Short mmCIF file of C-alpha atoms and ligand atoms in Angstrom, two decimals:
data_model
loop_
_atom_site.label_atom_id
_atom_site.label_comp_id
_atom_site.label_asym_id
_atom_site.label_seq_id
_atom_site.Cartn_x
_atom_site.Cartn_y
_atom_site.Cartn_z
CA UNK A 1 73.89 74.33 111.80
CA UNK A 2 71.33 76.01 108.98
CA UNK A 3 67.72 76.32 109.91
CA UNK A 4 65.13 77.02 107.49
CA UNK A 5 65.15 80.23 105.60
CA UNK A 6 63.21 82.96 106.69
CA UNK A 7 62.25 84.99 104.03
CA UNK A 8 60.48 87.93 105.55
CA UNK A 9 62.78 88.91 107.93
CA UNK A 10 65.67 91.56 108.61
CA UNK A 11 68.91 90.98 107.81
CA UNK A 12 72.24 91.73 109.28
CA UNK A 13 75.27 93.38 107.92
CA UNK A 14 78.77 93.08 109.40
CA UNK A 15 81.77 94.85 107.98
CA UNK A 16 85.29 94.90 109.22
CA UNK A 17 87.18 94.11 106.12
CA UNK A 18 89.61 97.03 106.64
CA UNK A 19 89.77 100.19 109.01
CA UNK A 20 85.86 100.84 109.47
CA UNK A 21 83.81 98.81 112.01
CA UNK A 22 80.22 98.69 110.85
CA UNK A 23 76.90 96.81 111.12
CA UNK A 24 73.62 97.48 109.47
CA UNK A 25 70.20 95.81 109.59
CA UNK A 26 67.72 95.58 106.37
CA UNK A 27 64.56 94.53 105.31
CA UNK A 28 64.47 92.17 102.73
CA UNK A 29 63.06 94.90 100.29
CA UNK A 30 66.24 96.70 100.77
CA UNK A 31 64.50 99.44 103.31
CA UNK A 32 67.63 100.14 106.16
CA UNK A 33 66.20 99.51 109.71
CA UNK A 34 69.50 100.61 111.13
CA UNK A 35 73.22 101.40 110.24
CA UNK A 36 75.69 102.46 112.14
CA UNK A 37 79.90 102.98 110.71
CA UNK A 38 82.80 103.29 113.52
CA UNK A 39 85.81 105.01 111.71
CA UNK A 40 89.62 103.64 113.08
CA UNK A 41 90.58 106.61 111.40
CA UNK A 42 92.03 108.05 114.61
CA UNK A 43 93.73 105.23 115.86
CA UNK A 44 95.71 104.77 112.49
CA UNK A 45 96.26 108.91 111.73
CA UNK A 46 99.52 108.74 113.31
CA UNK A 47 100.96 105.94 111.74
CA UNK A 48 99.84 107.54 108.24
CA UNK A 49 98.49 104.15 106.92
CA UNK A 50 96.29 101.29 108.32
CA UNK A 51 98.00 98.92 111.27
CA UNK A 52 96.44 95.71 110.48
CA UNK A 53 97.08 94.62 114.07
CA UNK A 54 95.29 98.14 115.36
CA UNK A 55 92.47 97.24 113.08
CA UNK A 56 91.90 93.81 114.51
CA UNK A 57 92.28 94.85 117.73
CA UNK A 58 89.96 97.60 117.07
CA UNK A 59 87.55 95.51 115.56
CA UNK A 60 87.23 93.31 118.29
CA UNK A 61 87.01 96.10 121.23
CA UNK A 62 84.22 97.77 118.94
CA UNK A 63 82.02 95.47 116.81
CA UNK A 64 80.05 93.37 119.63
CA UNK A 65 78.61 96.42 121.18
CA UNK A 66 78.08 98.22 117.66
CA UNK A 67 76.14 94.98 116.95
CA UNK A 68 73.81 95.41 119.68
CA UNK A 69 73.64 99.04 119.59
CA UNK A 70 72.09 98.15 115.64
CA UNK A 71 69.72 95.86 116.96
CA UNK A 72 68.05 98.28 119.39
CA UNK A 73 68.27 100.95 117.04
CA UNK A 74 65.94 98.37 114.66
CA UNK A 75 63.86 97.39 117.38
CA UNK A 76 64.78 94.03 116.93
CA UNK A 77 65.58 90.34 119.00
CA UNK A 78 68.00 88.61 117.71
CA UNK A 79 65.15 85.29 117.20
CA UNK A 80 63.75 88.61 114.84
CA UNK A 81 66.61 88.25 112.00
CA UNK A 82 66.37 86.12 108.66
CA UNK A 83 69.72 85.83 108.08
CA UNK A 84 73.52 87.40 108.89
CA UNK A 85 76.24 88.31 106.38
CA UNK A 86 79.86 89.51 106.82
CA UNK A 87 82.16 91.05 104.60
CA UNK A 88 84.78 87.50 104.51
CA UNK A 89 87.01 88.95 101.88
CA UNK A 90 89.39 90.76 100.54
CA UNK A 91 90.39 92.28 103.36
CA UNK A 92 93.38 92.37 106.30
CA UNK A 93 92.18 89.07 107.32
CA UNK A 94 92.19 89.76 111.26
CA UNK A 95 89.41 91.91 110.61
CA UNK A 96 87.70 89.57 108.68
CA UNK A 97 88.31 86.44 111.81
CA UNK A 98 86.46 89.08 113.80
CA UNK A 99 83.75 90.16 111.63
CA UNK A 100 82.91 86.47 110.31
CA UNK A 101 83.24 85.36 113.96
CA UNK A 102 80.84 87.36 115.57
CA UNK A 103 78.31 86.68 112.52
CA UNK A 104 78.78 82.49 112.75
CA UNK A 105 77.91 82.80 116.40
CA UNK A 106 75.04 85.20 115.91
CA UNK A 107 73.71 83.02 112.60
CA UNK A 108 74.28 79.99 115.11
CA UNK A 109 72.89 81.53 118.13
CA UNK A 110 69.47 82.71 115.99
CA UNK A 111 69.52 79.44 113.92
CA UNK A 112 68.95 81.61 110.41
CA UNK A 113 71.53 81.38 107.34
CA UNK A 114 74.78 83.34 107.00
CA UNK A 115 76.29 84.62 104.16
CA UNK A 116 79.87 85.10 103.18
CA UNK A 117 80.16 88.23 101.38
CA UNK A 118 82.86 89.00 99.19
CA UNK A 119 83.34 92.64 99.96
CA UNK A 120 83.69 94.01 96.18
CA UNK A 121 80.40 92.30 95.71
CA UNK A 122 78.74 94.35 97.79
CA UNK A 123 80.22 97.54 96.70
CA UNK A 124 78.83 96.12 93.34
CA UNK A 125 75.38 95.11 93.80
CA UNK A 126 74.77 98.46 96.33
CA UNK A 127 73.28 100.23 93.03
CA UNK A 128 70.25 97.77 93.35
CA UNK A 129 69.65 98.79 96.66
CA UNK A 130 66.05 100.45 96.05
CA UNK A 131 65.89 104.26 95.93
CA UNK A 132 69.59 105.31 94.51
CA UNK A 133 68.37 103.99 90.78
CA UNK A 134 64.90 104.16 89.96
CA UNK A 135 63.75 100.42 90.47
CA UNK A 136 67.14 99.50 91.49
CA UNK A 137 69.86 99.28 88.96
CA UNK A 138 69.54 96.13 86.38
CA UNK A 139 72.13 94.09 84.97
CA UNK A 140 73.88 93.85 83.10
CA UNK A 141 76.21 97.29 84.78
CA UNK A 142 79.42 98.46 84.56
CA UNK A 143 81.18 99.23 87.90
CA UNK A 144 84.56 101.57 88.33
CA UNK A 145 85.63 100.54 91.99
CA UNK A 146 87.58 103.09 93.21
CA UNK A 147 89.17 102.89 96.86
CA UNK A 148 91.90 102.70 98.86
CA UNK A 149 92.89 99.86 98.39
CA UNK A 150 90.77 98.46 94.82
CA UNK A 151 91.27 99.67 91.51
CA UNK A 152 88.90 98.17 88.86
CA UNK A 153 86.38 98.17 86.02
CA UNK A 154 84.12 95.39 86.31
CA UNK A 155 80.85 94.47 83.77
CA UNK A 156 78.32 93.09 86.55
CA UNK A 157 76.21 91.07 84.76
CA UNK A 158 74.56 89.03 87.54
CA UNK A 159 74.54 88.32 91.00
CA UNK A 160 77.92 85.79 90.97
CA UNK A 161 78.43 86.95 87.61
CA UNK A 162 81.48 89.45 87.04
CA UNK A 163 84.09 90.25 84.49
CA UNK A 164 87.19 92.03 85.01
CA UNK A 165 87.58 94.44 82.10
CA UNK A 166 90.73 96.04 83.75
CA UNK A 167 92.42 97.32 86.84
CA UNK A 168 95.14 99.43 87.92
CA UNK A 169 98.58 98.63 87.09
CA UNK A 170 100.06 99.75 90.03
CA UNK A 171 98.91 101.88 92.90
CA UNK A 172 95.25 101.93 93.75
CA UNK A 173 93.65 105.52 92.90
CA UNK A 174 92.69 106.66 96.79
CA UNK A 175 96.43 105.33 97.57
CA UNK A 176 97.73 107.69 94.74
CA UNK A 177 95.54 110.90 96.84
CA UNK A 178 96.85 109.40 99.68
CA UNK A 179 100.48 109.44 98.72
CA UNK A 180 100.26 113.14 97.15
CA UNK A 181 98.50 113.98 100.31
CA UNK A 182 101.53 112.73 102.43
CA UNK A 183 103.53 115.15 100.25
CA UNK A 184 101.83 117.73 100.66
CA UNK A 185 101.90 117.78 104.33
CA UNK A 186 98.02 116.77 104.87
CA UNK A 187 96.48 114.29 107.03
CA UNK A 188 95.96 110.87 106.44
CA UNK A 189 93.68 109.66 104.33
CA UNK A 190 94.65 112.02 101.97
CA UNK A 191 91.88 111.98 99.47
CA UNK A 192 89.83 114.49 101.47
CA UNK A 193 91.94 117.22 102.74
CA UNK A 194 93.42 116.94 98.88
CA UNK A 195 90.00 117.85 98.16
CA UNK A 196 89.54 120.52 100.12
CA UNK A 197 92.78 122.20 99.54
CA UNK A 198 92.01 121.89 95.95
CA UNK A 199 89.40 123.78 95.98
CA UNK A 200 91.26 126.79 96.42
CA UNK A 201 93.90 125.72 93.92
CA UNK A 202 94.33 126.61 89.71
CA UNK A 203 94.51 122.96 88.21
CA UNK A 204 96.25 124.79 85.08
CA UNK A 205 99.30 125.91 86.89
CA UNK A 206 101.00 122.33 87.26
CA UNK A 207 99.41 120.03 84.23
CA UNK A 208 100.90 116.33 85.49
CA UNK A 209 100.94 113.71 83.50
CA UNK A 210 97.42 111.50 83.17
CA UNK A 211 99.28 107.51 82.66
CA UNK A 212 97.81 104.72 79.89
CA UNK A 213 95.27 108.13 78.91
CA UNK A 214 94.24 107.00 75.38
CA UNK A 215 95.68 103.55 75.52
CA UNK A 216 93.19 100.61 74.74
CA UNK A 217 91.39 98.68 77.57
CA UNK A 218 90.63 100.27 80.43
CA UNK A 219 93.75 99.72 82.90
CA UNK A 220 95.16 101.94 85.06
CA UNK A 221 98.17 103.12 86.57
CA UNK A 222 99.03 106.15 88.79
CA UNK A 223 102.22 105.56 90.37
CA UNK A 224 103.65 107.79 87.91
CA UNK A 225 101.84 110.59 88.70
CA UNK A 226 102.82 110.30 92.04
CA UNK A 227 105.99 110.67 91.25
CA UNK A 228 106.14 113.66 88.88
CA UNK A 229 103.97 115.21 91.86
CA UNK A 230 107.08 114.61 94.03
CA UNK A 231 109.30 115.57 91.41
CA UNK A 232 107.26 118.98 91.06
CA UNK A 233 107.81 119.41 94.74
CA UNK A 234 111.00 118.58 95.01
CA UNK A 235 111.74 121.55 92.21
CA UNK A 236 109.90 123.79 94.62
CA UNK A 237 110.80 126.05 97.60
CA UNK A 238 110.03 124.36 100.70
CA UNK A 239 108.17 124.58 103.04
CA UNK A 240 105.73 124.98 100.07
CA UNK A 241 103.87 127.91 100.22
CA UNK A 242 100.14 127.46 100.73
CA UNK A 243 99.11 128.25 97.21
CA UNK A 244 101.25 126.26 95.77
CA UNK A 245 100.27 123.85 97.24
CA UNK A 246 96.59 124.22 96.33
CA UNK A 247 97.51 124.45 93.31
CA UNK A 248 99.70 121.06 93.02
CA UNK A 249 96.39 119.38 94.69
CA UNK A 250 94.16 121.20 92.09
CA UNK A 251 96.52 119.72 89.36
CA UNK A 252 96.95 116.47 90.56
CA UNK A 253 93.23 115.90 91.29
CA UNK A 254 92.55 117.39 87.82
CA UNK A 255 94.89 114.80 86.11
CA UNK A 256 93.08 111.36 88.17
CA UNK A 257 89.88 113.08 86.79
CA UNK A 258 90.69 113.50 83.33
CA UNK A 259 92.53 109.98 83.52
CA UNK A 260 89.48 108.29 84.89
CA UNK A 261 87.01 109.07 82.37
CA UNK A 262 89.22 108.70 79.63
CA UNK A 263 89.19 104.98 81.22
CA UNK A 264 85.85 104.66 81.80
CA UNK A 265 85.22 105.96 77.96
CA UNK A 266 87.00 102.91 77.14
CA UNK A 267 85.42 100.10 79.44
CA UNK A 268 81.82 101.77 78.04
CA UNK A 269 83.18 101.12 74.88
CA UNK A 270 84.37 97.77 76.17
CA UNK A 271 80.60 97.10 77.07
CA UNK A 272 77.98 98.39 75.05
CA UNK A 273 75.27 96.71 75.97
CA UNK A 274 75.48 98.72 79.59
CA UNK A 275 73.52 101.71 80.03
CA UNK A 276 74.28 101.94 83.53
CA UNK A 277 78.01 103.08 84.96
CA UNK A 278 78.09 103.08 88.67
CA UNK A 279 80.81 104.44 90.58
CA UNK A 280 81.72 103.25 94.01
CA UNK A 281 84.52 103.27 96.62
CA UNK A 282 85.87 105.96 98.68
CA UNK A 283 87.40 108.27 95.41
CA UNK A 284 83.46 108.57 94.34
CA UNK A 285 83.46 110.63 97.14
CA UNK A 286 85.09 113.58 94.98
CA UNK A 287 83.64 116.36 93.64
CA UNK A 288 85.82 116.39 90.59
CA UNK A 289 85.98 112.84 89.57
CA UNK A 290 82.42 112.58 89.49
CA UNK A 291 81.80 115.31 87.27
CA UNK A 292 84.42 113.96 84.60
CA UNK A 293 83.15 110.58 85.00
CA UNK A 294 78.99 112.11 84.58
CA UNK A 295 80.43 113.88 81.57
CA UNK A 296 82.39 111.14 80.10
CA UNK A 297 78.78 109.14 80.85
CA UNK A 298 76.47 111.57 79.30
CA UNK A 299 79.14 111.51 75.96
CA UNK A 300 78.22 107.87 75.72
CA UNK A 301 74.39 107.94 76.63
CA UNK A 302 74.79 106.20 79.88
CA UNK A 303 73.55 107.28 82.90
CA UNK A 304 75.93 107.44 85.84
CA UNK A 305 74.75 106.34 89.28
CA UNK A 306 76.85 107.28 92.07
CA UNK A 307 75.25 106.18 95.23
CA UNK A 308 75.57 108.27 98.48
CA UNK A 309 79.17 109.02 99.83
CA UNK A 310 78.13 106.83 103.13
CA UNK A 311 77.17 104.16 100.56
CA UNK A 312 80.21 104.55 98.63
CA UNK A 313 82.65 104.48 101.09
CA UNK A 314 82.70 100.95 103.35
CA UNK A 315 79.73 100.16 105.51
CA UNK A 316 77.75 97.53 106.27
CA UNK A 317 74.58 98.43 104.18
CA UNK A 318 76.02 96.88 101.21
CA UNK A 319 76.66 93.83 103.41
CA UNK A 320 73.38 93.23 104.39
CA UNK A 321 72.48 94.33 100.87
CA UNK A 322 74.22 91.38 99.00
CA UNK A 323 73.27 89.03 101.53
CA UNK A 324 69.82 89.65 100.79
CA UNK A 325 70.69 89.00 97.23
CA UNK A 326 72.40 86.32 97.70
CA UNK A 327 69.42 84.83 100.15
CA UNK A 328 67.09 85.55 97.45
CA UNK A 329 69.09 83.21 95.29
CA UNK A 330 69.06 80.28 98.11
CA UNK A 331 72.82 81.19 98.06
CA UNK A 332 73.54 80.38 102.11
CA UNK A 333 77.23 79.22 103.04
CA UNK A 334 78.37 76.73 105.89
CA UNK A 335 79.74 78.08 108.93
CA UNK A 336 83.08 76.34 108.41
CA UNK A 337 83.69 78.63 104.99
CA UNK A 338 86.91 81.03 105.80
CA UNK A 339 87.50 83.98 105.49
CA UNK A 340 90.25 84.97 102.53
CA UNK A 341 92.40 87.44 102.53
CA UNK A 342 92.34 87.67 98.51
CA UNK A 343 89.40 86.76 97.21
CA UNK A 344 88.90 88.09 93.23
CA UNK A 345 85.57 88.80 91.87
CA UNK A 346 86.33 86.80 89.19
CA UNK A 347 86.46 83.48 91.65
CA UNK A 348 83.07 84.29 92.69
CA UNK A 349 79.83 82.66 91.26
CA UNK A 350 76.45 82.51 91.51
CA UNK A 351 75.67 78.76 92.70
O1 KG4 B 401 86.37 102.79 99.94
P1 KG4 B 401 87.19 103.36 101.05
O2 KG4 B 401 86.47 104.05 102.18
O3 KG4 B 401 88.08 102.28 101.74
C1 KG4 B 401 88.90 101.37 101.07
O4 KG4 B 401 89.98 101.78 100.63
O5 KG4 B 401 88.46 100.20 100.94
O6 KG4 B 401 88.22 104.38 100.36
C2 KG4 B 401 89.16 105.11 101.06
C3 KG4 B 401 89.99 105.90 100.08
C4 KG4 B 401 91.16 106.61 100.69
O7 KG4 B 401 92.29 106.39 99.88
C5 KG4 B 401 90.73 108.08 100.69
O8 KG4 B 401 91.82 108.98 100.60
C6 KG4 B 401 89.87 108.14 99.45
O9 KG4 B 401 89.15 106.91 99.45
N1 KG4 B 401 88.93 109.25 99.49
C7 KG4 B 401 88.96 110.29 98.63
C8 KG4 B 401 87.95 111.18 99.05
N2 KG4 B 401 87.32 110.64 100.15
C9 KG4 B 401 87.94 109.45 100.40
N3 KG4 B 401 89.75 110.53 97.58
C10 KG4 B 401 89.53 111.68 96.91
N4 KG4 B 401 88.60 112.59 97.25
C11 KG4 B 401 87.78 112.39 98.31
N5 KG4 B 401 86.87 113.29 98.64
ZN1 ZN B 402 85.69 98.91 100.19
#
């Protein structure tokens, strides 16, 4: 069932595309009435990865009450909302069941529109949320998505409207920290304690290897790395001594840096007509990598927007966020649509 649009009025977010349970509530200017994440982080530390079954399950236990926790937070009845979206894809898709699930019933139940969002959309349209770009960013962009479990340069040109310009190879970049992390002894995810144990570390003591690094387009490919990290270890006394291990992290993190914006030097150079490079995903997190991605930016005269590490990392503003765009457009999906485990940009469009 679709009722008539609503324009005014809030919508909801819902993401549970991987190992974070969240739900967020906007209004249609972009202005966040509520937002709340749930990190599985806990429940999945001990297997050292993401149980897709744990997630579901998680997802399920978690997400109803999150939803209503959002909606008091807001202030809000459910006959209040304009419209729902969910995160429908990529994803581990019993997260996604769950997460489109509870947002049919609740787009049913309130008799407003619901959106299937494709999850790397909304990391890509969250640098026109108002406030993190003056105005909100305009196309056409250029987008480095760097997470867990997405690796990729993508011109945004509209909202639909995407071109792949390259991707990694191989291992994702946060799977690469998370990897090197394992070796090193630190918790999962890696990418943060890596971090922090850099900081104490001399990145010149161990210079790895930085993969495709001058090579034209603007793939990427760190499974190498990886393993001349483990090689390095493997050399090494063990148990390693602390330093040295700061020091491997400090080389390692030093190398995906250096790596990156020789990358993202090429996909500017891939894309001229941007004067925007946004940087999303949980590795835009890092100290490091944003600093040789602003400076590879500033080389090129582009400005480098790297939203909020909340906003970076996954959440259910950006949800909300594209279904608003999406709204805007008259861009509404049936309540039958699935939700798809792979789903590509490139397969998305704009009607
Ligand atoms: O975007 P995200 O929250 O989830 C998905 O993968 O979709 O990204 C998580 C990834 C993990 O691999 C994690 O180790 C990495 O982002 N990460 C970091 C940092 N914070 C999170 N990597 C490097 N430095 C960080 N500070
Ligand atoms: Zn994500």
């Amino acid at each position: 069932m679709q009722t008539g649009p609503r324009p005014q009025r809030p919508v909801i977010g819902i993401e549970s595309s991987c190992d974070e349970t969240a739900c967020a509530i906007l209004a249609r200017d972009g202005v966040i009435l509520a937002e709340l994440v749930l990190s599985q982080q806990a429940d999945h530390a001990p297997f050292g990865g993401v149980v897709p079954e744990i997630a579901a399950r998680a997802h399920l236990a978690h997400l109803p009450g999150l939803v209503q926790q959002c909606m008091e937070r807001a202030g809000l009845d459910f006959g209040d909302l304009g419209g729902v979206a969910a995160s429908c894809g990529p994803g581990l898709i019993g997260g996604l069941i769950v997460g489109a699930g509870v947002a049919k019933g609740l787009a049913l139940g309130a008799g407003v529109p619901f959106v299937a969002v494709n999850h790397l959309e909304a990391h890509a349209l969250t640098a026109r949320l108002p406030g993190l770009v003056a105005g909100g960013a305009p196309f056409p962009y250029l987008l480095l998505l760097l997470s867990g479990g997405h690796c990729q340069c993508v011109a945004v040109e509209g909202v639909g409207c995407y071109r792949r310009l390259g991707g990694t190879i191989d291992d994702a970049v946060g799977e690469a920290f998370d990897k090197v992390g394992k070796l090193l002894g630190l918790p999962w995810p890696g990418g943060p304690a890596l971090e922090q144990l850099a900081a104490e570390g001399n990145p010149a003591r161990h210079p790895f290897p930085q993969p495709l690094r001058g090579r034209a387009g603007c793939d990427f490919s760190f499974s190498g790395l990886k393993t001349a990290v483990a090689q390095r270890i493997a050399s090494l006394p063990s148990p390693l001594p602390k330093q040295e291990a700061a020091d491997i992290a400090a080389g390692f993190q030093r190398a995906v840096a250096e790596v990156l914006a020789d990358r993202a030097g090429h996909a500017m150079a891939m894309m001229p007509e941007a004067q925007l490079l946004v940087v999303a995903g949980g590795v835009a997190a890092n100290g490091t990598v944003r600093a040789a991605l602003s400076g590879a930016a500033a080389a090129r005269g582009v400005a480098l927007a790297a939203p909020p590490v909340r906003l970076c990392t996954d959440n259910a503003v950006m949800v909300a966020w594209a279904g608003i765009e999406r709204l805007r457009l008259g861009l509404a999906d049936a309540l039958d649509v699935a939700p798809r485990p792979r789903w590509p940009l490139a397969e998305l469009s704009a009607g």
